[in-house]
């Protein structure tokens, strides 16, 4: 749609196990790409700030190769790893085109110091960050603007929200604590962040009621792609 700031493309493909496979038809070069393995539930992501044949598994690993190998003009290239290209396996993907007014991707180097501000190119309502190296390179952590206090969530655990990770969101900044998963000294971390936009981004919370087929209405009202 012409009124959208960031082009978003969702799609699917079936793996064939062939190295250097190009998936086309996205329509643009993605700044952020996420692939989900339908069978295992594994999530792999790559941003344009990751150099070369590097990507990250959201469930936890240092930067890895042979998964999402490249972001291309009309799609992306995958390797032979089963998380992205197992023969006969189904995959879904979501790709976001670059637009610095609503999506920022980048990296920072951890320093181990509490309440460290990470300067970024927009005022975020959603931040996701993950270490690309170091002994603690495990799960990614995320936070949205409706979470109160010093709270964020790890992507792969059923634990409640946890302090000392992504501590707050502010004007052109997010703040991290001393937890190794977000601020291990000398470790490279990769992040993506979304700004508020009434036609594309909605964040919030709701209280469960255990009722089947329950509809959650978003505010602002959007039809979600992800």
Short mmCIF file of C-alpha atoms in Angstrom, two decimals:
data_model
loop_
_atom_site.label_atom_id
_atom_site.label_comp_id
_atom_site.label_asym_id
_atom_site.label_seq_id
_atom_site.Cartn_x
_atom_site.Cartn_y
_atom_site.Cartn_z
CA UNK A 1 0.00 0.00 0.00
CA UNK A 2 1.35 3.46 -0.90
CA UNK A 3 0.60 4.87 2.55
CA UNK A 4 2.87 2.36 4.29
CA UNK A 5 6.29 3.54 5.33
CA UNK A 6 7.87 0.08 5.36
CA UNK A 7 7.06 -2.48 2.69
CA UNK A 8 6.34 -5.84 4.32
CA UNK A 9 6.33 -9.13 2.47
CA UNK A 10 5.22 -12.45 3.92
CA UNK A 11 5.64 -15.69 2.06
CA UNK A 12 6.57 -19.34 2.19
CA UNK A 13 8.74 -21.86 0.37
CA UNK A 14 9.68 -25.53 0.53
CA UNK A 15 13.30 -26.39 1.24
CA UNK A 16 15.35 -28.38 -1.25
CA UNK A 17 18.66 -28.80 0.60
CA UNK A 18 20.63 -27.10 -2.18
CA UNK A 19 23.34 -24.64 -1.12
CA UNK A 20 23.28 -21.00 -2.23
CA UNK A 21 19.58 -21.18 -3.05
CA UNK A 22 17.96 -17.89 -4.04
CA UNK A 23 14.39 -17.20 -2.88
CA UNK A 24 12.93 -14.49 -5.14
CA UNK A 25 9.70 -12.56 -5.45
CA UNK A 26 10.05 -10.41 -2.34
CA UNK A 27 10.08 -7.27 -4.45
CA UNK A 28 12.78 -5.40 -2.55
CA UNK A 29 16.02 -5.84 -0.64
CA UNK A 30 15.10 -6.50 2.98
CA UNK A 31 16.65 -4.64 5.89
CA UNK A 32 15.26 -7.33 8.20
CA UNK A 33 14.35 -10.93 7.35
CA UNK A 34 12.93 -13.60 9.66
CA UNK A 35 12.46 -17.26 8.62
CA UNK A 36 10.42 -19.78 10.61
CA UNK A 37 10.79 -23.56 10.22
CA UNK A 38 7.22 -24.92 10.26
CA UNK A 39 8.30 -28.34 11.55
CA UNK A 40 10.63 -27.39 14.39
CA UNK A 41 9.52 -23.83 15.13
CA UNK A 42 13.11 -22.58 14.77
CA UNK A 43 13.45 -18.86 14.00
CA UNK A 44 16.44 -17.46 12.10
CA UNK A 45 16.94 -13.78 11.34
CA UNK A 46 19.32 -11.52 9.49
CA UNK A 47 19.52 -7.75 9.17
CA UNK A 48 21.41 -5.59 6.73
CA UNK A 49 23.86 -4.75 9.53
CA UNK A 50 25.14 -8.36 9.59
CA UNK A 51 28.09 -8.68 7.25
CA UNK A 52 28.67 -11.58 4.88
CA UNK A 53 27.16 -15.02 5.49
CA UNK A 54 25.98 -14.29 9.03
CA UNK A 55 22.61 -14.71 10.70
CA UNK A 56 21.28 -15.50 14.17
CA UNK A 57 18.99 -18.16 15.61
CA UNK A 58 16.51 -16.45 17.92
CA UNK A 59 16.45 -19.43 20.27
CA UNK A 60 20.12 -18.85 20.87
CA UNK A 61 23.53 -19.10 19.26
CA UNK A 62 26.47 -16.98 18.28
CA UNK A 63 26.38 -15.66 14.73
CA UNK A 64 26.07 -18.60 12.40
CA UNK A 65 26.75 -19.29 8.74
CA UNK A 66 25.01 -21.45 6.13
CA UNK A 67 21.55 -20.20 7.12
CA UNK A 68 20.46 -16.83 5.69
CA UNK A 69 23.50 -16.17 3.56
CA UNK A 70 22.56 -12.89 1.87
CA UNK A 71 19.83 -10.28 1.48
CA UNK A 72 19.32 -9.66 -2.23
CA UNK A 73 17.59 -7.13 -4.48
CA UNK A 74 14.45 -9.26 -4.90
CA UNK A 75 14.79 -11.78 -2.08
CA UNK A 76 17.41 -13.68 -0.14
CA UNK A 77 19.83 -16.58 -0.30
CA UNK A 78 19.86 -19.58 2.03
CA UNK A 79 22.39 -22.33 2.67
CA UNK A 80 21.86 -26.01 3.40
CA UNK A 81 21.11 -25.87 7.12
CA UNK A 82 17.76 -27.48 7.95
CA UNK A 83 16.65 -24.44 9.93
CA UNK A 84 16.19 -22.63 6.60
CA UNK A 85 16.46 -25.17 3.75
CA UNK A 86 15.83 -28.77 4.74
CA UNK A 87 14.73 -30.87 1.77
CA UNK A 88 10.93 -31.06 1.75
CA UNK A 89 10.52 -28.84 4.84
CA UNK A 90 8.10 -25.90 4.79
CA UNK A 91 9.19 -22.40 5.81
CA UNK A 92 7.47 -19.06 6.33
CA UNK A 93 9.27 -15.75 6.08
CA UNK A 94 8.60 -12.10 6.74
CA UNK A 95 10.72 -9.38 5.14
CA UNK A 96 10.83 -5.68 6.01
CA UNK A 97 12.16 -3.08 3.59
CA UNK A 98 14.44 -0.37 4.91
CA UNK A 99 12.86 2.90 6.04
CA UNK A 100 14.72 4.74 8.76
CA UNK A 101 11.60 6.58 9.95
CA UNK A 102 10.00 3.37 11.23
CA UNK A 103 12.63 0.59 11.23
CA UNK A 104 16.19 0.75 12.49
CA UNK A 105 18.71 -2.10 12.41
CA UNK A 106 22.22 -1.96 13.74
CA UNK A 107 24.75 -3.26 16.22
CA UNK A 108 26.61 -2.19 19.34
CA UNK A 109 29.46 -3.48 21.47
CA UNK A 110 28.64 -4.43 25.04
CA UNK A 111 30.52 -2.79 27.89
CA UNK A 112 29.12 -4.57 30.96
CA UNK A 113 28.05 -1.26 32.54
CA UNK A 114 24.58 -0.93 34.05
CA UNK A 115 22.07 1.52 32.55
CA UNK A 116 23.98 1.89 29.27
CA UNK A 117 22.10 3.88 26.63
CA UNK A 118 22.26 2.54 23.07
CA UNK A 119 21.69 5.38 20.62
CA UNK A 120 19.62 4.48 17.56
CA UNK A 121 18.01 6.31 14.67
CA UNK A 122 14.42 6.48 15.92
CA UNK A 123 12.29 6.52 19.07
CA UNK A 124 11.37 2.86 19.54
CA UNK A 125 8.16 1.21 20.65
CA UNK A 126 9.64 -2.26 20.04
CA UNK A 127 13.27 -3.34 20.48
CA UNK A 128 14.84 -6.77 19.96
CA UNK A 129 18.52 -7.38 20.68
CA UNK A 130 20.76 -10.45 20.58
CA UNK A 131 24.43 -11.15 21.07
CA UNK A 132 26.39 -12.32 18.07
CA UNK A 133 29.41 -13.66 19.92
CA UNK A 134 30.71 -14.38 23.40
CA UNK A 135 30.04 -17.16 25.88
CA UNK A 136 26.58 -15.83 26.71
CA UNK A 137 25.28 -15.58 23.14
CA UNK A 138 21.95 -17.24 23.84
CA UNK A 139 18.41 -15.99 23.52
CA UNK A 140 17.36 -12.67 22.08
CA UNK A 141 15.55 -10.22 24.37
CA UNK A 142 12.68 -7.91 23.47
CA UNK A 143 10.68 -5.11 24.99
CA UNK A 144 7.80 -2.91 23.90
CA UNK A 145 6.70 0.48 25.14
CA UNK A 146 3.75 -0.86 27.17
CA UNK A 147 5.95 -2.84 29.57
CA UNK A 148 6.31 -1.08 32.90
CA UNK A 149 9.47 -0.74 34.93
CA UNK A 150 12.70 -2.59 34.22
CA UNK A 151 11.14 -5.47 32.30
CA UNK A 152 11.78 -7.35 29.09
CA UNK A 153 11.26 -10.88 27.81
CA UNK A 154 13.62 -13.56 26.57
CA UNK A 155 12.41 -14.94 23.26
CA UNK A 156 12.69 -18.67 24.05
CA UNK A 157 11.58 -19.11 27.63
CA UNK A 158 8.28 -19.41 29.47
CA UNK A 159 9.64 -17.37 32.38
CA UNK A 160 7.99 -14.10 33.34
CA UNK A 161 9.50 -10.83 32.19
CA UNK A 162 12.94 -10.24 33.63
CA UNK A 163 14.83 -7.19 34.89
CA UNK A 164 18.32 -5.96 34.00
CA UNK A 165 18.09 -6.64 30.29
CA UNK A 166 16.33 -4.04 28.11
CA UNK A 167 15.57 -1.64 30.93
CA UNK A 168 13.78 1.18 29.12
CA UNK A 169 12.94 2.78 25.77
CA UNK A 170 13.45 6.49 25.18
CA UNK A 171 13.96 9.17 22.58
CA UNK A 172 16.33 7.70 20.00
CA UNK A 173 17.64 5.28 22.58
CA UNK A 174 17.12 2.04 24.46
CA UNK A 175 18.83 1.22 27.73
CA UNK A 176 20.43 -2.08 28.73
CA UNK A 177 21.52 -3.43 32.09
CA UNK A 178 24.40 -5.70 33.04
CA UNK A 179 22.81 -9.00 32.02
CA UNK A 180 25.26 -10.80 29.72
CA UNK A 181 22.59 -11.53 27.11
CA UNK A 182 22.28 -7.81 26.32
CA UNK A 183 25.52 -6.21 27.49
CA UNK A 184 28.43 -8.63 27.86
CA UNK A 185 31.68 -6.68 27.71
CA UNK A 186 33.26 -6.62 24.21
CA UNK A 187 30.47 -8.76 22.69
CA UNK A 188 28.81 -7.57 19.48
CA UNK A 189 25.03 -7.31 19.70
CA UNK A 190 22.59 -6.90 16.81
CA UNK A 191 19.23 -5.20 17.19
CA UNK A 192 16.13 -4.17 15.31
CA UNK A 193 13.72 -1.50 16.48
CA UNK A 194 10.35 -0.21 15.30
CA UNK A 195 8.97 3.29 15.85
CA UNK A 196 5.32 4.18 16.43
CA UNK A 197 3.21 4.51 13.30
CA UNK A 198 -0.58 4.41 13.40
CA UNK A 199 -0.94 2.56 10.09
CA UNK A 200 1.68 -0.14 10.69
CA UNK A 201 2.70 -0.67 14.29
CA UNK A 202 0.56 -1.57 17.29
CA UNK A 203 1.85 -2.62 20.70
CA UNK A 204 -0.12 -3.41 23.83
CA UNK A 205 -1.25 -6.01 26.30
CA UNK A 206 -4.38 -7.91 27.27
CA UNK A 207 -5.63 -10.08 30.13
CA UNK A 208 -6.46 -13.68 29.25
CA UNK A 209 -9.99 -15.07 29.79
CA UNK A 210 -9.54 -18.70 28.63
CA UNK A 211 -12.29 -18.29 26.00
CA UNK A 212 -11.86 -19.97 22.62
CA UNK A 213 -11.82 -17.99 19.35
CA UNK A 214 -11.27 -14.73 21.19
CA UNK A 215 -10.50 -11.66 19.09
CA UNK A 216 -7.95 -9.14 20.38
CA UNK A 217 -8.56 -5.66 19.00
CA UNK A 218 -5.45 -3.58 18.44
CA UNK A 219 -5.04 0.12 19.08
CA UNK A 220 -4.26 1.67 16.68
CA UNK A 221 -6.37 -0.70 14.61
CA UNK A 222 -4.22 -2.55 12.08
CA UNK A 223 -4.46 -5.85 10.23
CA UNK A 224 -1.28 -7.63 11.30
CA UNK A 225 1.20 -9.18 8.91
CA UNK A 226 3.30 -10.49 11.81
#
